[in-house]
Coordinates of C-alpha atoms in Angstrom, one line a residue:
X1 CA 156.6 281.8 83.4
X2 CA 159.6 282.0 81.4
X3 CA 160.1 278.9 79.2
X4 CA 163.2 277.8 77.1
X5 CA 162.3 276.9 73.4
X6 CA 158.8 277.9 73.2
X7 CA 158.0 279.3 69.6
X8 CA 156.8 283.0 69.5
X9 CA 153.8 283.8 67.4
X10 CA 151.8 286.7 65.7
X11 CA 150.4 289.2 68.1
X12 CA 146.9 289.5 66.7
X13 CA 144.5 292.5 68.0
X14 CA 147.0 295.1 68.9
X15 CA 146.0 297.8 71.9
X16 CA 146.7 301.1 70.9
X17 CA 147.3 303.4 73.6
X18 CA 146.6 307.4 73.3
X19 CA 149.7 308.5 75.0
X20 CA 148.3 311.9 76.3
X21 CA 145.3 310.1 78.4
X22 CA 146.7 306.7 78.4
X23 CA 142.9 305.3 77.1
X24 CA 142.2 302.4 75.0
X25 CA 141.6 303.9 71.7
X26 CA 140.8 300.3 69.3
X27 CA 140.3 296.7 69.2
X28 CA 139.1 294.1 72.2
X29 CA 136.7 294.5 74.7
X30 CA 136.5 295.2 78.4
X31 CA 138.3 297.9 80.6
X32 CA 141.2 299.6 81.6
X33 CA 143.1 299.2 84.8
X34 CA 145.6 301.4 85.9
X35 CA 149.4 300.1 88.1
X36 CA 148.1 299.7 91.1
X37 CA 147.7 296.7 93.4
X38 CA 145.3 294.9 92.8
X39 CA 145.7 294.9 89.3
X40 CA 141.8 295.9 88.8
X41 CA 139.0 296.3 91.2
X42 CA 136.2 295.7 88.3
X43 CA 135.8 292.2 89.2
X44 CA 137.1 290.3 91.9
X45 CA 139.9 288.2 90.5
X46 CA 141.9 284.9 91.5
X47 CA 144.4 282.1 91.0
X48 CA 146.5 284.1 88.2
X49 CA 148.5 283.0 85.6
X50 CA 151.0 284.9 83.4
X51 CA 151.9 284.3 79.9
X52 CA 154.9 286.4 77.8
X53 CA 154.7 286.6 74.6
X54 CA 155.7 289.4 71.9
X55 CA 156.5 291.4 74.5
X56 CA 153.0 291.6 75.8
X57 CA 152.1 290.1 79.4
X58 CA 148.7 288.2 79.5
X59 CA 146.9 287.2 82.6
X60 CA 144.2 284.5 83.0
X61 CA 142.7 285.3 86.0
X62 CA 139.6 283.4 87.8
X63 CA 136.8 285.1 88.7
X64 CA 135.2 285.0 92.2
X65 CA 131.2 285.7 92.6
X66 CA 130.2 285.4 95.9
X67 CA 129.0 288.1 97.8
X68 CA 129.9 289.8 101.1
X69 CA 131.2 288.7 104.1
X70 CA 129.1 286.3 106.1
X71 CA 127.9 282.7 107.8
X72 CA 125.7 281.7 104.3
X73 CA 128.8 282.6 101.6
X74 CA 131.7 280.3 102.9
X75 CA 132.1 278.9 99.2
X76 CA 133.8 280.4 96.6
X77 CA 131.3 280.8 93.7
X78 CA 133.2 280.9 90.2
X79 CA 131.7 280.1 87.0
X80 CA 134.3 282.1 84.4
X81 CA 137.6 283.1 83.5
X82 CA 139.1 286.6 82.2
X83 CA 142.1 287.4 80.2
X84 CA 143.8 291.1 80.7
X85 CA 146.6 291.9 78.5
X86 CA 149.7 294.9 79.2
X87 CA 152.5 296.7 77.5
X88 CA 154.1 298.5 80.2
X89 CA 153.2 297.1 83.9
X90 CA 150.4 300.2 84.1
X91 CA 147.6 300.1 81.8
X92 CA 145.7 296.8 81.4
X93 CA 143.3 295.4 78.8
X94 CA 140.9 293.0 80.4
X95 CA 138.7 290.9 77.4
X96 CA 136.3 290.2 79.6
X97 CA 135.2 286.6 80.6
X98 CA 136.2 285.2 77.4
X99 CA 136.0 281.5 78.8
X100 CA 133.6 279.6 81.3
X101 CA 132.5 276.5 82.9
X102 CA 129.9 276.0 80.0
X103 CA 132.7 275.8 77.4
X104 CA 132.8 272.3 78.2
X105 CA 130.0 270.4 77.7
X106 CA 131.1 267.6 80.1
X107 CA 131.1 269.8 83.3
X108 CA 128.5 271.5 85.5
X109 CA 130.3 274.1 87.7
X110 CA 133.3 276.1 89.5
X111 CA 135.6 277.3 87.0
X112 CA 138.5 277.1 89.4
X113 CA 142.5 278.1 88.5
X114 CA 144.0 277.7 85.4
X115 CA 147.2 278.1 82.9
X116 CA 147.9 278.9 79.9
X117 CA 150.7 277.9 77.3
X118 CA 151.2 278.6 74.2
X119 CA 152.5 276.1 71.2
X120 CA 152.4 274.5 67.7
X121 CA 150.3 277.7 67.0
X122 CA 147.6 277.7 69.5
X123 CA 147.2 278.4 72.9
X124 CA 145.9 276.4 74.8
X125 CA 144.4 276.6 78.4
X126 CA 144.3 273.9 81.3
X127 CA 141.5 274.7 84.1
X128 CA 139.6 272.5 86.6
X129 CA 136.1 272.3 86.6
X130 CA 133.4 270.0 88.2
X131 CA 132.8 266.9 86.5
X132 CA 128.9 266.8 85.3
X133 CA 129.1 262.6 85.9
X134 CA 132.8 261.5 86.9
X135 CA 133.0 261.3 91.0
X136 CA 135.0 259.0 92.9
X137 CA 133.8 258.7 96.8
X138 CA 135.9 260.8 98.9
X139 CA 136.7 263.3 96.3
X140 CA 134.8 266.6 94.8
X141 CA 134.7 265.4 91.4
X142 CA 137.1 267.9 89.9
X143 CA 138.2 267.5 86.4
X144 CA 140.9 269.2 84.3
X145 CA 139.8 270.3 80.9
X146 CA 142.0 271.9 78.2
X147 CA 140.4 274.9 75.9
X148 CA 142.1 275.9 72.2
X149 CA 142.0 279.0 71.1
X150 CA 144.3 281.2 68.3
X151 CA 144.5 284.1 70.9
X152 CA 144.2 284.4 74.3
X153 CA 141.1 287.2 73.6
X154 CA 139.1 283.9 72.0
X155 CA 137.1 282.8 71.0
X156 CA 138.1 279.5 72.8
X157 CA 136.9 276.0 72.5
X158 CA 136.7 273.0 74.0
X159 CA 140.4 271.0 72.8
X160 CA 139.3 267.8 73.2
X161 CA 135.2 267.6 74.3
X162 CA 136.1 265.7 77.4
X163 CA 138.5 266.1 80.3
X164 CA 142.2 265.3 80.1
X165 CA 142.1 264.4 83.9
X166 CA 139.5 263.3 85.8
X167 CA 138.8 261.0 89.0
X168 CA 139.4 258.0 87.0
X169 CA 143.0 259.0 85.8
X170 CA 145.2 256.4 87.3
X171 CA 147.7 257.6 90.3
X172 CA 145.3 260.8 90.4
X173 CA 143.9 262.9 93.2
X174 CA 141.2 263.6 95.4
X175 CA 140.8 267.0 93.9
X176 CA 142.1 267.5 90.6
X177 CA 142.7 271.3 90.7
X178 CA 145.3 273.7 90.2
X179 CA 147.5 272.6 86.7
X180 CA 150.7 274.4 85.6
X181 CA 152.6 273.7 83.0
X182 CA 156.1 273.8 82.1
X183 CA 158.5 273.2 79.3
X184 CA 161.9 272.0 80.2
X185 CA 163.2 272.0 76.5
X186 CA 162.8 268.5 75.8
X187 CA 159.5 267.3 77.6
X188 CA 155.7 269.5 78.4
X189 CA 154.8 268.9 82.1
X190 CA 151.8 269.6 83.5
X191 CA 151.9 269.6 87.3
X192 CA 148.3 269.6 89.7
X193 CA 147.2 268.6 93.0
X194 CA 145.3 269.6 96.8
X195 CA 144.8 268.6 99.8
X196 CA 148.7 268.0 100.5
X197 CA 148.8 265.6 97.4
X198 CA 150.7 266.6 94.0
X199 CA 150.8 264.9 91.0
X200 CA 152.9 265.7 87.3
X201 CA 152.5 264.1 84.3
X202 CA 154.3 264.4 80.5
X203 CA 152.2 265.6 78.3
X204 CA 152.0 264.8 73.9
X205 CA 153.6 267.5 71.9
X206 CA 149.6 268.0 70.6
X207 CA 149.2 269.2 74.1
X208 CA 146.1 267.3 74.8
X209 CA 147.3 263.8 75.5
X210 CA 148.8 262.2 78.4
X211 CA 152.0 260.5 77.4
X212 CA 153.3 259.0 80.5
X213 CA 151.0 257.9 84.0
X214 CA 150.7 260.6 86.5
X215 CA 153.4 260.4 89.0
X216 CA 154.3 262.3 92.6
X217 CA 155.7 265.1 92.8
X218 CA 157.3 264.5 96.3
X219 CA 157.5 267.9 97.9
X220 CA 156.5 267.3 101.6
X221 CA 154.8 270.4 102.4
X222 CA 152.6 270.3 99.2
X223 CA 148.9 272.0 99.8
X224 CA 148.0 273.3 96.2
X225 CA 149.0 275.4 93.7
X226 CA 151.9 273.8 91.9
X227 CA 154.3 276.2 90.0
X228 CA 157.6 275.8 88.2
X229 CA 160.1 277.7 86.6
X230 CA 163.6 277.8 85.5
X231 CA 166.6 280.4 86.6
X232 CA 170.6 280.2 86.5
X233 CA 171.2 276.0 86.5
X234 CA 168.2 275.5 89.0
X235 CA 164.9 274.4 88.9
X236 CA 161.8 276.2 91.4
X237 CA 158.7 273.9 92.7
X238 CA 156.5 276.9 94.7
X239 CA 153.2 276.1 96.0
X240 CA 150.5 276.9 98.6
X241 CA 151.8 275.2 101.8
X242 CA 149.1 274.4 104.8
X243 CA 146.2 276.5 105.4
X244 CA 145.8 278.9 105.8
X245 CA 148.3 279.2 103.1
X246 CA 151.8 280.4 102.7
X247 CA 153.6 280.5 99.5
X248 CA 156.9 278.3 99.6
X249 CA 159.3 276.8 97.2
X250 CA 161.8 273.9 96.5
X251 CA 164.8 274.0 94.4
X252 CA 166.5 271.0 92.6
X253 CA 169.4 270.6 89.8
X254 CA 167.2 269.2 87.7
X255 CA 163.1 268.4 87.2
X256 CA 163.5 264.8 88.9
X257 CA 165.1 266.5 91.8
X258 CA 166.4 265.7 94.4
X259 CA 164.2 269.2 96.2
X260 CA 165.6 270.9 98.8
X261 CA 163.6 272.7 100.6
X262 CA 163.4 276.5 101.4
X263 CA 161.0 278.1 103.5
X264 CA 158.5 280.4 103.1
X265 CA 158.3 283.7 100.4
X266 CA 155.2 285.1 100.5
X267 CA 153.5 284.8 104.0
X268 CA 149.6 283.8 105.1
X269 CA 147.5 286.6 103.4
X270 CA 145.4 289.0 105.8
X271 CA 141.2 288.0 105.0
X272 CA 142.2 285.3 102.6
X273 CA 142.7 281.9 103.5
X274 CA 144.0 281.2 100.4
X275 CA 147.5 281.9 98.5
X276 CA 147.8 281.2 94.6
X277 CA 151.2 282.0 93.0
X278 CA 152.4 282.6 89.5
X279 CA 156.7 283.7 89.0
X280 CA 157.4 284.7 85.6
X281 CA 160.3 287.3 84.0
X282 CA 159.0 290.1 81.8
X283 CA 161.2 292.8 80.3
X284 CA 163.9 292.0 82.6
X285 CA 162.5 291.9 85.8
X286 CA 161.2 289.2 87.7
X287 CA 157.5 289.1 89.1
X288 CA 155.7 287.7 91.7
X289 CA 151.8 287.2 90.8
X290 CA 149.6 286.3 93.8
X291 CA 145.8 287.4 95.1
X292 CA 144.6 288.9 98.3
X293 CA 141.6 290.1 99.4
X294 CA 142.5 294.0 99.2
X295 CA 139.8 295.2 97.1
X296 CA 136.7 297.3 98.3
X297 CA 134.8 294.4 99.8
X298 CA 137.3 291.6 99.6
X299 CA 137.3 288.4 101.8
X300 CA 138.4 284.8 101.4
X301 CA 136.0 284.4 98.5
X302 CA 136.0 287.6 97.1
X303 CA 140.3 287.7 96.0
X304 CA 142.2 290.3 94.1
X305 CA 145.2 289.7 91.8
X306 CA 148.2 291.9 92.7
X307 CA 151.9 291.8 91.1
X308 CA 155.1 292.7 93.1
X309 CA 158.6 292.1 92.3
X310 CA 160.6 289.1 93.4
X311 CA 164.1 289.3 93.5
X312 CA 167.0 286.4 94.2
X313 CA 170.1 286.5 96.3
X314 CA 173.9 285.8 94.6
X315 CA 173.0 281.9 95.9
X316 CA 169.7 282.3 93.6
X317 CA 168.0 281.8 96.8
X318 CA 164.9 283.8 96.4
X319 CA 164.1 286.9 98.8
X320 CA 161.1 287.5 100.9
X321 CA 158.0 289.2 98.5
X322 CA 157.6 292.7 99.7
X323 CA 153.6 293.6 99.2
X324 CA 153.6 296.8 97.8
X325 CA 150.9 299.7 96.3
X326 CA 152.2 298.4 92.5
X327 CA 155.3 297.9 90.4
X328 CA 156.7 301.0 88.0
X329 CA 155.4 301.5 84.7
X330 CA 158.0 300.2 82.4
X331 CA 159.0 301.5 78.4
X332 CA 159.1 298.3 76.4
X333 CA 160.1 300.1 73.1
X334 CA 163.9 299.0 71.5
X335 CA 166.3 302.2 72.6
X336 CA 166.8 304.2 69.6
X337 CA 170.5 304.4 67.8
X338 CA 172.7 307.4 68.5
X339 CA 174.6 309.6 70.8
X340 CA 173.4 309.4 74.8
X341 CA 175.0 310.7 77.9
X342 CA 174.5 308.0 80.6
X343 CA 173.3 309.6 84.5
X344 CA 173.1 306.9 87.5
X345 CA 169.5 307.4 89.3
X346 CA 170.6 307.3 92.4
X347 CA 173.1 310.1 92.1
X348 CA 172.7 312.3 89.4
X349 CA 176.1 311.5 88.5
X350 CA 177.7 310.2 84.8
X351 CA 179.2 307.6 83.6
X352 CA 182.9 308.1 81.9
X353 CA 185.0 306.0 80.6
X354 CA 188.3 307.0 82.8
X355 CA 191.4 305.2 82.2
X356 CA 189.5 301.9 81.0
X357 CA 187.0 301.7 83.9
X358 CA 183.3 303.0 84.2
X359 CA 182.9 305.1 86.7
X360 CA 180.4 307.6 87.2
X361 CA 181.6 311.7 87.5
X362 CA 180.3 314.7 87.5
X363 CA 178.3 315.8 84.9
X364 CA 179.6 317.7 82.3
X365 CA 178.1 318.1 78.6
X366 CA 181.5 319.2 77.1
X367 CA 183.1 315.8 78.4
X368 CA 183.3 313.6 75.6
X369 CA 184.4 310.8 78.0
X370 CA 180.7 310.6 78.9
X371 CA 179.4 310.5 75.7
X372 CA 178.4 307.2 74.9
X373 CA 177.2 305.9 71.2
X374 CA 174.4 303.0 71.2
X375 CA 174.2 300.7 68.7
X376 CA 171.6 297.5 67.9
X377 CA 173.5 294.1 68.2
X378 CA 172.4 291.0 66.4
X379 CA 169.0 290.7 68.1
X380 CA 166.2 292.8 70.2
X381 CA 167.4 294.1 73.3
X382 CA 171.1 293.6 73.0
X383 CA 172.9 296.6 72.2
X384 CA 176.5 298.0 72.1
X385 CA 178.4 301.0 73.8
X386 CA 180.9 302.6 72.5
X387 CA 182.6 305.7 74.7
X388 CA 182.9 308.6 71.6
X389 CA 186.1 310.1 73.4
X390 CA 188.0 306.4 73.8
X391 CA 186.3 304.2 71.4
X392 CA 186.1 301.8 73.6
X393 CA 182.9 299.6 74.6
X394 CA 180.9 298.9 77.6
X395 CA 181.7 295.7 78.7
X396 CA 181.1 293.9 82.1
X397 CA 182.4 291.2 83.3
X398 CA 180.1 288.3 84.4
X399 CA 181.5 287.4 88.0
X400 CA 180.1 289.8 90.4
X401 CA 181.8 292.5 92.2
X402 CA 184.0 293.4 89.0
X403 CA 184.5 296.5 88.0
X404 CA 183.0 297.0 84.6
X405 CA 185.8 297.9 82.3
X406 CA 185.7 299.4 78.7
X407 CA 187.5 297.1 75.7
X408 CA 189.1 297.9 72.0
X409 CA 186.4 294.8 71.1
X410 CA 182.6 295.4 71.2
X411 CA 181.0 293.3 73.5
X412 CA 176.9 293.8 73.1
X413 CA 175.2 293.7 76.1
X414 CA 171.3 293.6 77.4
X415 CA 169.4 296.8 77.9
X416 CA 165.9 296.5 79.6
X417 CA 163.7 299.3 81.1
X418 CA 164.0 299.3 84.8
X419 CA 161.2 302.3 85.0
X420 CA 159.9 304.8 82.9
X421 CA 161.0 307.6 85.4
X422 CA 164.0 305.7 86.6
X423 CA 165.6 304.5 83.0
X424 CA 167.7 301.2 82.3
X425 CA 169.3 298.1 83.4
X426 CA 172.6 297.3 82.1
X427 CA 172.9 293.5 81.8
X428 CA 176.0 291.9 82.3
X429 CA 174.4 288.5 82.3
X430 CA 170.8 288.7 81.3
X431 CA 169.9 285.1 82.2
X432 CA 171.7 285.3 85.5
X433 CA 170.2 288.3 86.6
X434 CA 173.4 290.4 87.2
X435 CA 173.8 293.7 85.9
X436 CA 175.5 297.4 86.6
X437 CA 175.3 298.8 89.8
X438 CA 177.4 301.9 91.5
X439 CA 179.4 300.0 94.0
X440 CA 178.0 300.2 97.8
X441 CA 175.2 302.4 96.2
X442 CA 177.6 305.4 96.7
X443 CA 177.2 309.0 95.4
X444 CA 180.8 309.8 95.8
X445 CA 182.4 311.2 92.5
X446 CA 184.5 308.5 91.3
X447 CA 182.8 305.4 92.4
X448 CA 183.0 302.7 90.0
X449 CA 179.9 300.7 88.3
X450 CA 180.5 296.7 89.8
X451 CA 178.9 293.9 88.2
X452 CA 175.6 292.3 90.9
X453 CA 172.9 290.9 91.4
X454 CA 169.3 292.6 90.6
X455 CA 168.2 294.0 93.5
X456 CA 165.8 297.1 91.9
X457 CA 167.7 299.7 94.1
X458 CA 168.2 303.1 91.9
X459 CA 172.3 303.0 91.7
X460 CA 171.5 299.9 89.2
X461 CA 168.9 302.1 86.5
X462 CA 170.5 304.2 84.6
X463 CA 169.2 307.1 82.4
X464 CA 169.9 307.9 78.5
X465 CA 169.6 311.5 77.7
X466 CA 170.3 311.9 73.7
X467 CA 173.1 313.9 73.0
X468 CA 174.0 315.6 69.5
X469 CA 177.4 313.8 68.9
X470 CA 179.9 316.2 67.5
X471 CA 180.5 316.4 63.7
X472 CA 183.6 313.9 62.1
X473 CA 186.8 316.0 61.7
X474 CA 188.6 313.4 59.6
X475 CA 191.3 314.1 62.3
X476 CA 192.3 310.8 64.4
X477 CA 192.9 311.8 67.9
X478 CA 195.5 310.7 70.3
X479 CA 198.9 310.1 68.2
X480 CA 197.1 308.2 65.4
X481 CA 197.1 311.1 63.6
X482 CA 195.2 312.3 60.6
X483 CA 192.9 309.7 58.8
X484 CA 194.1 310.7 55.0
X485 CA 193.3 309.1 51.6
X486 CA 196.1 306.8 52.1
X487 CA 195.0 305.6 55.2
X488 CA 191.4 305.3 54.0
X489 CA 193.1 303.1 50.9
X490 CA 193.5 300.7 53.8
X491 CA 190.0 300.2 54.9
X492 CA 189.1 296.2 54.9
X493 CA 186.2 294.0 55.9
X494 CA 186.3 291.1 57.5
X495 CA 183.7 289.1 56.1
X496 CA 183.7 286.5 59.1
X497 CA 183.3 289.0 61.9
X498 CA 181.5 291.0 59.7
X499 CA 183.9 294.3 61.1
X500 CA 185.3 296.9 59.1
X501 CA 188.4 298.1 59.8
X502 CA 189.9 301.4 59.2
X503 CA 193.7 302.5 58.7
X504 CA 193.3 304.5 61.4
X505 CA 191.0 305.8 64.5
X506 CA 188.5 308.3 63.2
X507 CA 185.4 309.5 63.6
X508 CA 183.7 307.8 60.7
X509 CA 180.0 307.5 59.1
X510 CA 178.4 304.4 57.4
X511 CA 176.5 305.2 54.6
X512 CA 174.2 303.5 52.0
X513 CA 174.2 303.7 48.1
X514 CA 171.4 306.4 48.5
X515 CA 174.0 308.8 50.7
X516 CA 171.7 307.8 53.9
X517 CA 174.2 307.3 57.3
X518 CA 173.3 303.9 58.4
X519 CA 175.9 304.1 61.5
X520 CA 178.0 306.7 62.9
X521 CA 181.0 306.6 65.7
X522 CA 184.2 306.9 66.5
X523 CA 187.5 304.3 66.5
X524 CA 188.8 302.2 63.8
X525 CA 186.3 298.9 63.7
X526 CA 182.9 299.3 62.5
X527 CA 180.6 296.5 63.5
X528 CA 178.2 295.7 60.4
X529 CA 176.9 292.3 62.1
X530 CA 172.9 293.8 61.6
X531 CA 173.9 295.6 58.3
X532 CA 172.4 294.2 55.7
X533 CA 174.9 292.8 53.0
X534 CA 175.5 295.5 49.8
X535 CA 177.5 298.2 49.0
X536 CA 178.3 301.0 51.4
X537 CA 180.7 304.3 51.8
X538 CA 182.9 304.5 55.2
X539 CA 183.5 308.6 54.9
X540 CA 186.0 310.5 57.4
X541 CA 186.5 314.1 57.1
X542 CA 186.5 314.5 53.2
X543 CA 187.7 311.1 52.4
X544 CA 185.5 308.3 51.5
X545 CA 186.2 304.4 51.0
X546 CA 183.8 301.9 49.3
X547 CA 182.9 298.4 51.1
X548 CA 181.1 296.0 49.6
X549 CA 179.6 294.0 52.6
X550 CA 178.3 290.4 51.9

């Protein structure tokens, strides 16, 4: 799930790919999977949950046991958990069972659905379990432990050597299943619940305290599964409603509510009575984790995890899952500094920068309108584009249905990988979910890129092809003229927007004490805002200007 505040942490065992046979060369145990739904048909898997982190996704799946289809095997049989761990959306680590039912001392059976969260340095890991002596009458005797470990490979231990919930929590349940957490910022939840009752509670910052008395979560059509995540102003309450199940959701301003209701997104699986949901963003997309029973074999008790894409409306209403084979492969490495010519995937076409607007045009190598020079901005995945021919900047506008116009001022934008065939998204509003798109998905010459919603369609990804940009000249262009010694005397920095500016436009290189470029482009301001601070030489043509950057 995506949570606001969390701290990151130190990616331990590494998985390093071979990227001619795509294997698993070191470190960790287990098997690879491959994109495909289900995620992996070595063990049947269930009741997923995702966790991002260092730009890694980890799953911590359930694992089901029982064995095929018939009148003695209506019980689910699970007595462990597994972890899997990916990169890119195709290849996938699994650990193994790296936690089980016999972790905690207290508890005798059925390792049931789980979640994981990560903080103050440890992750830590809330599943229900069968209570070895704690059963009210009426219920099952389900408890909710919490495990600790430094890494979600293990090993993983038992947080607190008894359950955090448990038939004799006040204002609990009949069965004590299903927790999700959630951080809101200010307070840890942890939401649980069956049988059409739902409970939350605030949890201690150590993460294994209660620190308030369990309280309803009053969403009428509550079965199971409790899940909640945050997205442009709103918060999402989806669960398991009836059963069979469907997978619905509520929406409210804030975490008290009030919930509005809105129907149904993923619909009553075929051969599995069950639906267990898990909605988190990844690399700029969002994901929609759930389990079927679509592997060799599968029934109600023997699920599969599977991952499609879930996508909102410009209400943030959220659309209809789509089941499909698999999600693309995705690139998750930073886009590399330096010249790129920009095609739309949809149309083959280019984007120019034509009289202040992006538009895309016929390809054309010799068109320095379309040759467009990335930069890093102040943090990962934000990025500026400036068009070599105008000097201007990629810059969108955050209402939808703008045209997306180029400015004099950088404006640094989010770049995500949309596929690993199909190329990027353009962000105009990360957190919002809007981003470039050819307007009415045209392949007319001409059409202008609009700011809208994500909606994975190809006129929204956008492929970088490098492209050699053309050696400095020292000569300005347009009626600027040329950039001389005397304009270069006029080179300042601004140490508060940490820009230099030039006398003149130019193209210019940035350069080190050591003669190495650090930067290269073309106009008159040079953004230095991830430069380190020193001494560095602006050169056009065969003048050169020292800056002492602090």
């Amino acid at each position: 799930m995506e949570t606001k505040g969390l701290e990151s942490f130190v990616h331990l065992p590494r998985i390093v790919w071979n990227a001619a046979c795509c294997a698993i060369l070191s470190t960790g145990f287990g098997s690879a999977a491959f994109a495909a739904n289900p995620l992996t048909t070595d063990f049947y898997s269930a009741d997923a949950a995702a966790l991002v982190h260092n730009d890694s996704l980890f799953i911590f799946a359930g694992h089901d046991e029982q064995g095929p289809q018939g009148n003695n095997n209506k019980s689910f049989i699970m007595n462990d958990w597994h972890v899997l761990v990916t990169d890119d959306m195709e290849h996938y680590h699994d650990y193994g069972a790296v936690l089980s039912v016999k972790t905690f001392k207290w508890a005798n059976a059925s390792a049931f659905a789980g979640h994981c969260e990560y903080r103050n340095g440890k992750f830590y890991w809330y599943v229900a379990v069968h209570h070895g002596t704690i059963k009210e009458n009426g219920s099952e005797g389900f408890a909710i432990g919490v495990a600790v470990a430094d890494h979600p490979s293990g090993p993983w231990t038992d947080a607190i050597g008894q359950a955090l919930i448990t038939d004799n929590t006040p204002n609990d349940v009949k069965l004590n299943i299903d927790p999700a957490i959630f951080y809101d910022g200010d307070d840890i939840w942890m939401y649980w619940g069956s049988w059409n009752a739902g409970r939350r509670v605030k949890l201690k910052d150590n993460m294994i305290e209660l620190a308030s008395t369990p309280e309803d979560i009053k969403i009428k059509d509550f079965f199971e599964a409790p899940w909640m995540h945050y997205f442009r102003g709103n918060y999402y309450f989806s669960y398991a409603s009836g059963y069979p199940s469907t997978t619905n959701y509520s929406m409210a301003p804030s975490l008290n509510g009030p919930w509005t209701q809105k129907g149904v997104i993923n619909d009553k699986m075929e051969n599995s009575e069950t639906n267990h949901q898990a909605i988190f963003k990844y690399l700029g997309h969002w994901y929609f984790m759930y389990h079927g029973a679509n592997s060799p074999g599968g029934w109600t008790y023997r699920r599969s995890v599977n991952i499609d894409y879930l996508y909102y409306d410009r209400d943030g209403l959220i659309q209809k899952i789509k089941h499909t084979n698999g999600v693309d492969p995705v690139n998750n490495a930073l886009v590399e500094a330096g010249g790129y010519r920009m095609v739309v995937s949809h149309s083959n076409l280019a984007l120019e920068d034509k009289d202040g607007i992006v538009v895309q045009q016929t390809a054309d190598e010799k068109n320095e309108s379309q040759l467009w020079v990335l930069a890093h901005g102040d943090s990962a995945r934000y990025y500026t584009l400036k068009n070599f021919a105008t000097g201007r900047y990629y810059c969108p506008p955050k209402t939808l249905l703008d045209t997306v116009k180029t400015s004099a001022t950088a404006c640094e934008i989010r770049i995500e990988n949309a596929s690993t065939k199909k190329g990027y998204f353009l962000f105009a509003d990360y957190d919002s979910d809007y981003l470039g798109d050819v307007l009415n998905i045209s392949k007319e010459v001409g059409m202008p890129v609009i700011t809208w919603v994500r909606t994975g369609t190809d006129n929204q990804k956008v492929q970088f092809a490098k492209a050699e940009l053309p050696k400095p000249t020292g000569i300005a262009r347009g009626s600027a003229g040329a950039l001389n010694a005397q304009t270069m005397q006029q080179v300042r920095y601004d140490a508060s927007a940490r820009v230099i500016h030039l006398g003149a436009e130019a193209s210019w290189f940035l350069l080190d004490v050591n003669g190495v470029v650090v930067r290269r482009g073309y106009g008159r301001e040079i953004q230095v805002r991830s430069v380190r601070s020193g001494m560095y030489f602006v050169r056009a043509g065969q003048n050169t200007a020292k800056v002492l950057v602090k």
